[in-house]
Coordinates of N, CA and C in Angstrom, one line a residue:
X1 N 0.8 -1.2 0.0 CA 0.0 0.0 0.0 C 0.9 1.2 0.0
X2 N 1.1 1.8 -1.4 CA 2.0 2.7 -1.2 C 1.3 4.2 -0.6
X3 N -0.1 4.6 -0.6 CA -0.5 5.0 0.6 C 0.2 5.7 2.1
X4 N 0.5 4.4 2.5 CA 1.2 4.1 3.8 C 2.2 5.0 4.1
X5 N 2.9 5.8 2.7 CA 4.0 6.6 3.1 C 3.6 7.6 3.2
X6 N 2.3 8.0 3.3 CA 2.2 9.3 3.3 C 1.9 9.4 4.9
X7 N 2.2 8.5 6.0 CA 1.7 8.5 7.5 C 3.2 9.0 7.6
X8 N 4.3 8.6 6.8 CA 5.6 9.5 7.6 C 5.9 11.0 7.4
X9 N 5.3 11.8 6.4 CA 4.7 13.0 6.1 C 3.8 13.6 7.5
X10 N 2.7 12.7 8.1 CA 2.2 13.3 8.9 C 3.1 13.0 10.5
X11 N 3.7 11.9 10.5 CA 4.8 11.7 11.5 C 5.6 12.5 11.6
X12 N 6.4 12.9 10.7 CA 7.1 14.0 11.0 C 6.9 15.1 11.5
X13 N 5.9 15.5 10.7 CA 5.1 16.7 10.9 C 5.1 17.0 12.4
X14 N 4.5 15.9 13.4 CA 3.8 15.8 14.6 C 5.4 16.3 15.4
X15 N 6.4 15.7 14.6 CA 7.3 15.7 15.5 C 7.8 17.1 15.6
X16 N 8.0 17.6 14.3 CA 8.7 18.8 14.2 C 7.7 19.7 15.0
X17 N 6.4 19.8 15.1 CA 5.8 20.2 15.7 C 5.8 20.5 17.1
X18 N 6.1 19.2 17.7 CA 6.4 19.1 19.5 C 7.3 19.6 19.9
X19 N 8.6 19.8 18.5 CA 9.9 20.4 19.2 C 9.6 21.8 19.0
X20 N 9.1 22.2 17.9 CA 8.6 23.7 18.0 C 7.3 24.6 19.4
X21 N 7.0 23.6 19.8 CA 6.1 23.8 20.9 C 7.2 24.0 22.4
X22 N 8.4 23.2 22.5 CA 9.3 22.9 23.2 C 9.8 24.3 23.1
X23 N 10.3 24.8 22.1 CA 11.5 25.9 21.8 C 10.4 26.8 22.4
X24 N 9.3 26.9 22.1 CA 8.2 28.3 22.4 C 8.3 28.6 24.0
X25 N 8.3 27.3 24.6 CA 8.1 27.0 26.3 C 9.4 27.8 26.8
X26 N 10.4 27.5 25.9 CA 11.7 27.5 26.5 C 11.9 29.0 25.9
X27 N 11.1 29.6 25.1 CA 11.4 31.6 25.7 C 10.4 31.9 26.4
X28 N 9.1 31.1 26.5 CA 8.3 31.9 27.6 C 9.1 32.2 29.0
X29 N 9.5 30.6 28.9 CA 10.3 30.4 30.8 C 11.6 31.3 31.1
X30 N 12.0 31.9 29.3 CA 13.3 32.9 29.6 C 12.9 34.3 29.2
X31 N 11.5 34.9 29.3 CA 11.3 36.0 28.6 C 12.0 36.9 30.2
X32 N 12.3 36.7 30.8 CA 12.0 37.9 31.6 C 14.2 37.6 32.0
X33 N 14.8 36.7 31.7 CA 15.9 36.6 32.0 C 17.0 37.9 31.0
X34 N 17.6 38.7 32.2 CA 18.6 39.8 31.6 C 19.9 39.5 31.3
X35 N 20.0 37.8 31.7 CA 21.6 37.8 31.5 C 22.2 36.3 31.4
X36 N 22.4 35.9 30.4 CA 22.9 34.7 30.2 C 24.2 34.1 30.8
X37 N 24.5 33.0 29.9 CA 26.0 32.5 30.4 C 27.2 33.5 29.8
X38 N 26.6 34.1 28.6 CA 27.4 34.8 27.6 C 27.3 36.1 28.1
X39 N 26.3 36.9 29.2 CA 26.6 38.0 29.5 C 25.4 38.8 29.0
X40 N 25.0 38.6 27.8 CA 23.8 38.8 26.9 C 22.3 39.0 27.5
X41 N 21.2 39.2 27.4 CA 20.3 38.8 27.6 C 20.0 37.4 27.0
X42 N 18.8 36.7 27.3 CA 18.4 35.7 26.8 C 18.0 36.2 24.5
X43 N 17.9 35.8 24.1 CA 17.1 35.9 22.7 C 16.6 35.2 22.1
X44 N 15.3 35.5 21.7 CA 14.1 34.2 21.4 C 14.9 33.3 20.1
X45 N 14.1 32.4 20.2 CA 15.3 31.2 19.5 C 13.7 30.6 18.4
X46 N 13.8 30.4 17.2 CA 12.4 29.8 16.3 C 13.0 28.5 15.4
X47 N 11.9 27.8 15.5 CA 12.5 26.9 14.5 C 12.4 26.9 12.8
X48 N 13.1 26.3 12.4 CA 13.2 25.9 10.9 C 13.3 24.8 10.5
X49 N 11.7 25.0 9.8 CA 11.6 23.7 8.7 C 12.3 23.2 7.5
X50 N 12.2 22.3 6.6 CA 12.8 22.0 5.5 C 11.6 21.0 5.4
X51 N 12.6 20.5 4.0 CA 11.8 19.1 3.1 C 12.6 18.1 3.6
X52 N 12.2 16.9 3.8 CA 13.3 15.5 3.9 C 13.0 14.7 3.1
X53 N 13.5 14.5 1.9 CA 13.4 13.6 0.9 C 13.9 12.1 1.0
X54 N 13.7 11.7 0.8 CA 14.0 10.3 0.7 C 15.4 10.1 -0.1
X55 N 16.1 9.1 0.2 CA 17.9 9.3 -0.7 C 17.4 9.4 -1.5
X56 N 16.7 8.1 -2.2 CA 16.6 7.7 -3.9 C 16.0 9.3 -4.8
X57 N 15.1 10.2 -4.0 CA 15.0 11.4 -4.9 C 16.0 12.6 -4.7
X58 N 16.9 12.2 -3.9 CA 17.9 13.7 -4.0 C 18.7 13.5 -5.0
X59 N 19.1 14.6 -5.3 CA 20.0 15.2 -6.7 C 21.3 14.9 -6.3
X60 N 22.4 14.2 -7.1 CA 23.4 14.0 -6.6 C 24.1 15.2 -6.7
X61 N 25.1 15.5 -5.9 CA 26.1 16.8 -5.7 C 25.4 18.0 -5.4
X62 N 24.3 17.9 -4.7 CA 23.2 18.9 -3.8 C 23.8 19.2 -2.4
X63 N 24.4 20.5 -2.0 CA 24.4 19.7 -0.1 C 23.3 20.0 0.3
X64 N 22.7 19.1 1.7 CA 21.8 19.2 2.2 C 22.5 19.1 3.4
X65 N 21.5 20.3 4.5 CA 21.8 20.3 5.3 C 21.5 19.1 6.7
X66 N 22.6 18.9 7.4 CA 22.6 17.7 8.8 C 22.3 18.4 10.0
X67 N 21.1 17.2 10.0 CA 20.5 17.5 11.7 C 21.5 17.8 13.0
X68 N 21.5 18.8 13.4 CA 22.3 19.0 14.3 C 21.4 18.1 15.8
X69 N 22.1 17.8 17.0 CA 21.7 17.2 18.1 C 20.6 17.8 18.6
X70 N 19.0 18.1 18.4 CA 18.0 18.2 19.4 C 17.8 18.0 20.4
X71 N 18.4 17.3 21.2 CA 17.7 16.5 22.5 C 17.2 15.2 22.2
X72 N 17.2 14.7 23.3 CA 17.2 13.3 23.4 C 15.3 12.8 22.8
X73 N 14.5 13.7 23.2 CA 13.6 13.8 22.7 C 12.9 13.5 20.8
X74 N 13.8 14.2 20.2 CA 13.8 14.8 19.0 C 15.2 13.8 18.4
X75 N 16.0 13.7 19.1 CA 17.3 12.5 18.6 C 16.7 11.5 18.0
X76 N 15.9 11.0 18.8 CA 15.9 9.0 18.3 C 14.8 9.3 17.2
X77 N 13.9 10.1 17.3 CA 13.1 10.4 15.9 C 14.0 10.1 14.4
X78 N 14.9 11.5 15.0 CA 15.5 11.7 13.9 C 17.1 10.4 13.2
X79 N 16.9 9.7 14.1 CA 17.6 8.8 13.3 C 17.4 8.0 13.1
X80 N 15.9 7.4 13.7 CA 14.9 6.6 12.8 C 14.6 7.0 11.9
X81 N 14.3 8.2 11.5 CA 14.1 8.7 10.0 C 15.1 8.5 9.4
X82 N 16.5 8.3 9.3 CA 17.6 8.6 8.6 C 17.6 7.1 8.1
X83 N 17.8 6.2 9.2 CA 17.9 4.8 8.9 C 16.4 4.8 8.0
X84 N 15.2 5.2 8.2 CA 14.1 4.6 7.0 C 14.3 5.3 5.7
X85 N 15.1 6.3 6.0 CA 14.6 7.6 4.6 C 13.4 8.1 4.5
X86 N 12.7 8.2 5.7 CA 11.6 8.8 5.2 C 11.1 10.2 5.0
X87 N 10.3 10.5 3.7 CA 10.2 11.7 3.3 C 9.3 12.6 4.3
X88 N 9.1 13.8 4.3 CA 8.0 14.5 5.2 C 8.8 15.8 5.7
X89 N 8.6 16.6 7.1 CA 9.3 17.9 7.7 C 10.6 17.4 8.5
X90 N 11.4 18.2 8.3 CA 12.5 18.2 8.6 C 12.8 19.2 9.3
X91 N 13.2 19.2 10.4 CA 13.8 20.4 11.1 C 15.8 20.7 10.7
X92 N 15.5 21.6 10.0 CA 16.9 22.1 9.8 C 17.9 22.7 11.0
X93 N 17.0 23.5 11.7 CA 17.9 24.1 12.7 C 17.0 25.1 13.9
X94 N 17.7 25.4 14.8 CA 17.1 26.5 15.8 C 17.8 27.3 15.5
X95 N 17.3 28.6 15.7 CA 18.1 29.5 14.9 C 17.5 30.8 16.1
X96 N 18.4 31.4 16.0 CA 18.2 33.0 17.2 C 17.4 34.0 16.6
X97 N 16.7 34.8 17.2 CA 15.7 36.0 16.0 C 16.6 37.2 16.4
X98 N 16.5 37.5 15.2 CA 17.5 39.1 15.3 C 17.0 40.4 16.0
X99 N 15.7 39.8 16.2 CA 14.8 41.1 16.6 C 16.3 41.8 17.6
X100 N 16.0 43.2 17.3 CA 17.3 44.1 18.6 C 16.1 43.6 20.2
X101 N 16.8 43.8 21.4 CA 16.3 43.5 22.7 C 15.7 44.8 23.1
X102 N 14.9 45.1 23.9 CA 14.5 46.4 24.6 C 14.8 46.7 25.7
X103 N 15.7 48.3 25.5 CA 16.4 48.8 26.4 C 15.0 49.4 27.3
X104 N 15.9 49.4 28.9 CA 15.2 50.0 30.4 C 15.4 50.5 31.2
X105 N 15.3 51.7 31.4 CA 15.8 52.8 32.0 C 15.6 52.4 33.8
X106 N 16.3 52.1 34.3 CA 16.5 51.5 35.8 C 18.1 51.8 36.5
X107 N 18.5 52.6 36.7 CA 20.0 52.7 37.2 C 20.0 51.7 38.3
X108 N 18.9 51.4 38.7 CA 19.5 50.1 40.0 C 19.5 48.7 40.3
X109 N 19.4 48.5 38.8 CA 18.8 47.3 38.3 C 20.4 46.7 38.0
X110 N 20.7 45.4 38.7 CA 22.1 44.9 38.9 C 22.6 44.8 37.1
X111 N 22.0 44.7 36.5 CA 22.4 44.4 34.6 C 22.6 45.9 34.1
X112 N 22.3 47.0 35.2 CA 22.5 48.7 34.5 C 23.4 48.8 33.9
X113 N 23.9 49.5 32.4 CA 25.1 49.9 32.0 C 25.3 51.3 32.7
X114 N 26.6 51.9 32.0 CA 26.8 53.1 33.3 C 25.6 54.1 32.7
X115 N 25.1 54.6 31.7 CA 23.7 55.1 31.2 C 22.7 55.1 32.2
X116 N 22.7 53.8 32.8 CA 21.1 53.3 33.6 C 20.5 52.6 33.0
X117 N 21.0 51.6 31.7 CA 20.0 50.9 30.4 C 20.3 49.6 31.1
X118 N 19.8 49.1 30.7 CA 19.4 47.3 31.0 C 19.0 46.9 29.8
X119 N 18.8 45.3 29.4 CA 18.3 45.5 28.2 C 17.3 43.9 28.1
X120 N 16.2 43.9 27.8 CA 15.0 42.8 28.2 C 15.5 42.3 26.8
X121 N 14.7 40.5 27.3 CA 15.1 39.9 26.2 C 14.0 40.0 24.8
X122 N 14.2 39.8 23.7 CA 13.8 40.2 22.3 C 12.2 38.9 22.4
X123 N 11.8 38.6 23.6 CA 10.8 37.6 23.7 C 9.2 38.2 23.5
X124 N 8.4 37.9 23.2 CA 7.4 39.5 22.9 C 6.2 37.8 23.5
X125 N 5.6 37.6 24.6 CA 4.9 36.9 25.2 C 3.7 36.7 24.6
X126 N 2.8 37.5 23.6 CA 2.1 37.7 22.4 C 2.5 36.7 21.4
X127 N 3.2 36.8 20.6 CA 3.8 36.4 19.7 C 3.9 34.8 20.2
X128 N 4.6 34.5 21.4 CA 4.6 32.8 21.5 C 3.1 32.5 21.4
X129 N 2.6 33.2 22.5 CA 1.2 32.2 22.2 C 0.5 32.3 21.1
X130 N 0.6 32.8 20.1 CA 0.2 33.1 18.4 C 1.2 31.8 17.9
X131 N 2.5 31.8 18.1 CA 2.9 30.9 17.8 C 2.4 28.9 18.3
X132 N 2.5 28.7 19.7 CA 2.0 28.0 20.4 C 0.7 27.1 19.7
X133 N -0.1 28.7 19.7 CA -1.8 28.1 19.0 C -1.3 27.4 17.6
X134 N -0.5 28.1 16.5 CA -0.1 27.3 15.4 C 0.3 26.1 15.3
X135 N 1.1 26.2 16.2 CA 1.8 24.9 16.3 C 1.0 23.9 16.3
X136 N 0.1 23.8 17.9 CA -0.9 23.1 18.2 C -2.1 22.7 17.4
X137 N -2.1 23.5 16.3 CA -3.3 23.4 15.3 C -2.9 22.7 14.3
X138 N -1.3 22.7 14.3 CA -0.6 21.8 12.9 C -0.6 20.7 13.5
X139 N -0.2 20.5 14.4 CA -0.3 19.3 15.3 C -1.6 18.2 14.9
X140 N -2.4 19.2 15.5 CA -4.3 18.3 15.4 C -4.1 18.0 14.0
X141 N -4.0 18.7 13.2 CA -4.7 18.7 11.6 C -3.5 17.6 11.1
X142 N -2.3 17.2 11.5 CA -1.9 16.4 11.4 C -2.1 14.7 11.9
X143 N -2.1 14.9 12.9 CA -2.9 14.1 13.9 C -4.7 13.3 13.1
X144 N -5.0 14.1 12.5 CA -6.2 14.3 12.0 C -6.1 13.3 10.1
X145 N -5.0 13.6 10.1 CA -4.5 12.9 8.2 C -4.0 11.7 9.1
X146 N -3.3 11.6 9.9 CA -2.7 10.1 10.5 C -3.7 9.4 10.8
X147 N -4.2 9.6 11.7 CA -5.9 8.9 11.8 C -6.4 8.3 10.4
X148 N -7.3 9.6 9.4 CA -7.5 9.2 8.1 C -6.9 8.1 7.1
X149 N -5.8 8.0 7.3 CA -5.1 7.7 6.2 C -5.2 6.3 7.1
X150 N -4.9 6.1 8.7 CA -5.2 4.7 8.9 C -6.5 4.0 8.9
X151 N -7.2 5.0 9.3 CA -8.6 4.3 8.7 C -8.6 3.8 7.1
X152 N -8.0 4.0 6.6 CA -8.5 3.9 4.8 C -7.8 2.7 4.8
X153 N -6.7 2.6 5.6 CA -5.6 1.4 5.5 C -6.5 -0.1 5.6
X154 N -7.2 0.5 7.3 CA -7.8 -0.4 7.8 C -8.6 -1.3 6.8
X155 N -9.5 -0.2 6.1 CA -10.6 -0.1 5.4 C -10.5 -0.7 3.6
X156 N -9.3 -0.8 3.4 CA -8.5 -1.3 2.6 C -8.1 -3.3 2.6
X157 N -8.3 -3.3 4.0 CA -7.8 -4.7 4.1 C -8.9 -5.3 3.6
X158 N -10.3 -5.0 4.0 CA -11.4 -5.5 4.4 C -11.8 -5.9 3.2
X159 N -11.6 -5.1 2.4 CA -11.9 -5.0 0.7 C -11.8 -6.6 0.0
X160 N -10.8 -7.4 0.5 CA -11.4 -8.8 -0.1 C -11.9 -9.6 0.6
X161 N -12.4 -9.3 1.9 CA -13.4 -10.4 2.4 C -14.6 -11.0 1.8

C-alpha cells in the first residue's frame, strides 16, 4: 500500500511540531531573564523547517543540510528517520531572532550599563502564544491525516473479504 507513506509525512510533521512547541516553552520560561551564560540577555530562539526527501530522490552533488543534536527527545526520531529515509518535515535548525532587545531605563537594576539601560530579552509573550496556537493546530490537523489515512488502510484490508 504505497498509501502508507504518506503516515511519515504526517509523523514528522507531529514531531517537528512538539519540538517547535518545546522551543516556544523554553522563551516563555526565559522571557523575563537579563543575562545569560554569555553575558547577553536571553534571545528568542524559532525553529526551521525543510523538506526531507527520501535518498533515492535527491540530486546527486546537492548539499543538504545535517540535523544538528536536538535532544534526546527529537534525537531518536531523527535517526529513525535517517535509517528509513523517510520523506516529510525536517527540522533544519534552531536559529536565534534578530529582533534588537528592549532597552530600560533603571539605574538600580544589577544588569544597569553606566547610562542606567538594561536591556530585556527580544521575547514578545504575544507572539509565543500566536505561535504556540499554530503549532498546536498543525499538530491536530496532522494528527487528523494520520488517523485518516489509517482508517482507509484499515478499510483497505477489508476489501477482499
Amino acid at each position: 500500500m504505497a498509501f502508507l507513506s504518506y503516515l511519515d509525512i504526517s509523523v514528522s510533521a507531529m514531531a517537528a511540531q512538539r519540538l517547535r512547541l518545546e522551543v516556544i516553552q523554553h522563551n516563555v520560561a526565559n522571557a523575563s531573564n537579563t543575562r545569560t551564560a554569555s553575558g547577553d540577555p536571553y534571545r528568542r530562539q524559532v525553529v526551521v523547517f525543510g523538506e526531507n526527501r527520501p535518498f533515492k530522490n535527491m540530486q546527486p552533488g546537492k548539499n543538504y543540510v545535517k540535523n544538528p543534536n536536538f535532544g534526546s527527545i527529537l534525537e531518536m526520531t531523527m535517526a529513525q528517520r535517517r535509517e528509513r529515509q523517510m520523506a516529510g518535515v525536517q527540522v533544519m535548525r534552531i536559529a536565534e531572532d534578530p529582533t534588537p532587545f528592549t532597552p530600560v531605563y533603571d539605574p538600580s537594576h544589577p544588569h544597569a550599563n553606566e547610562e542606567g539601560y538594561y536591556y530585556m530579552p527580544n521575547v514578545d509573550l504575544a507572539t509565543e502564544q500566536i505561535d504556540a496556537l499554530a503549532a498546536t493546530r498543525s499538530y491536530d490537523a496532522n494528527l487528523t491525516i494520520f488517523d485518516e489515512l489509517k482508517n482507509m488502510a484499515t478499510r483497505a484490508l477489508t476489501i477482499g473479504r
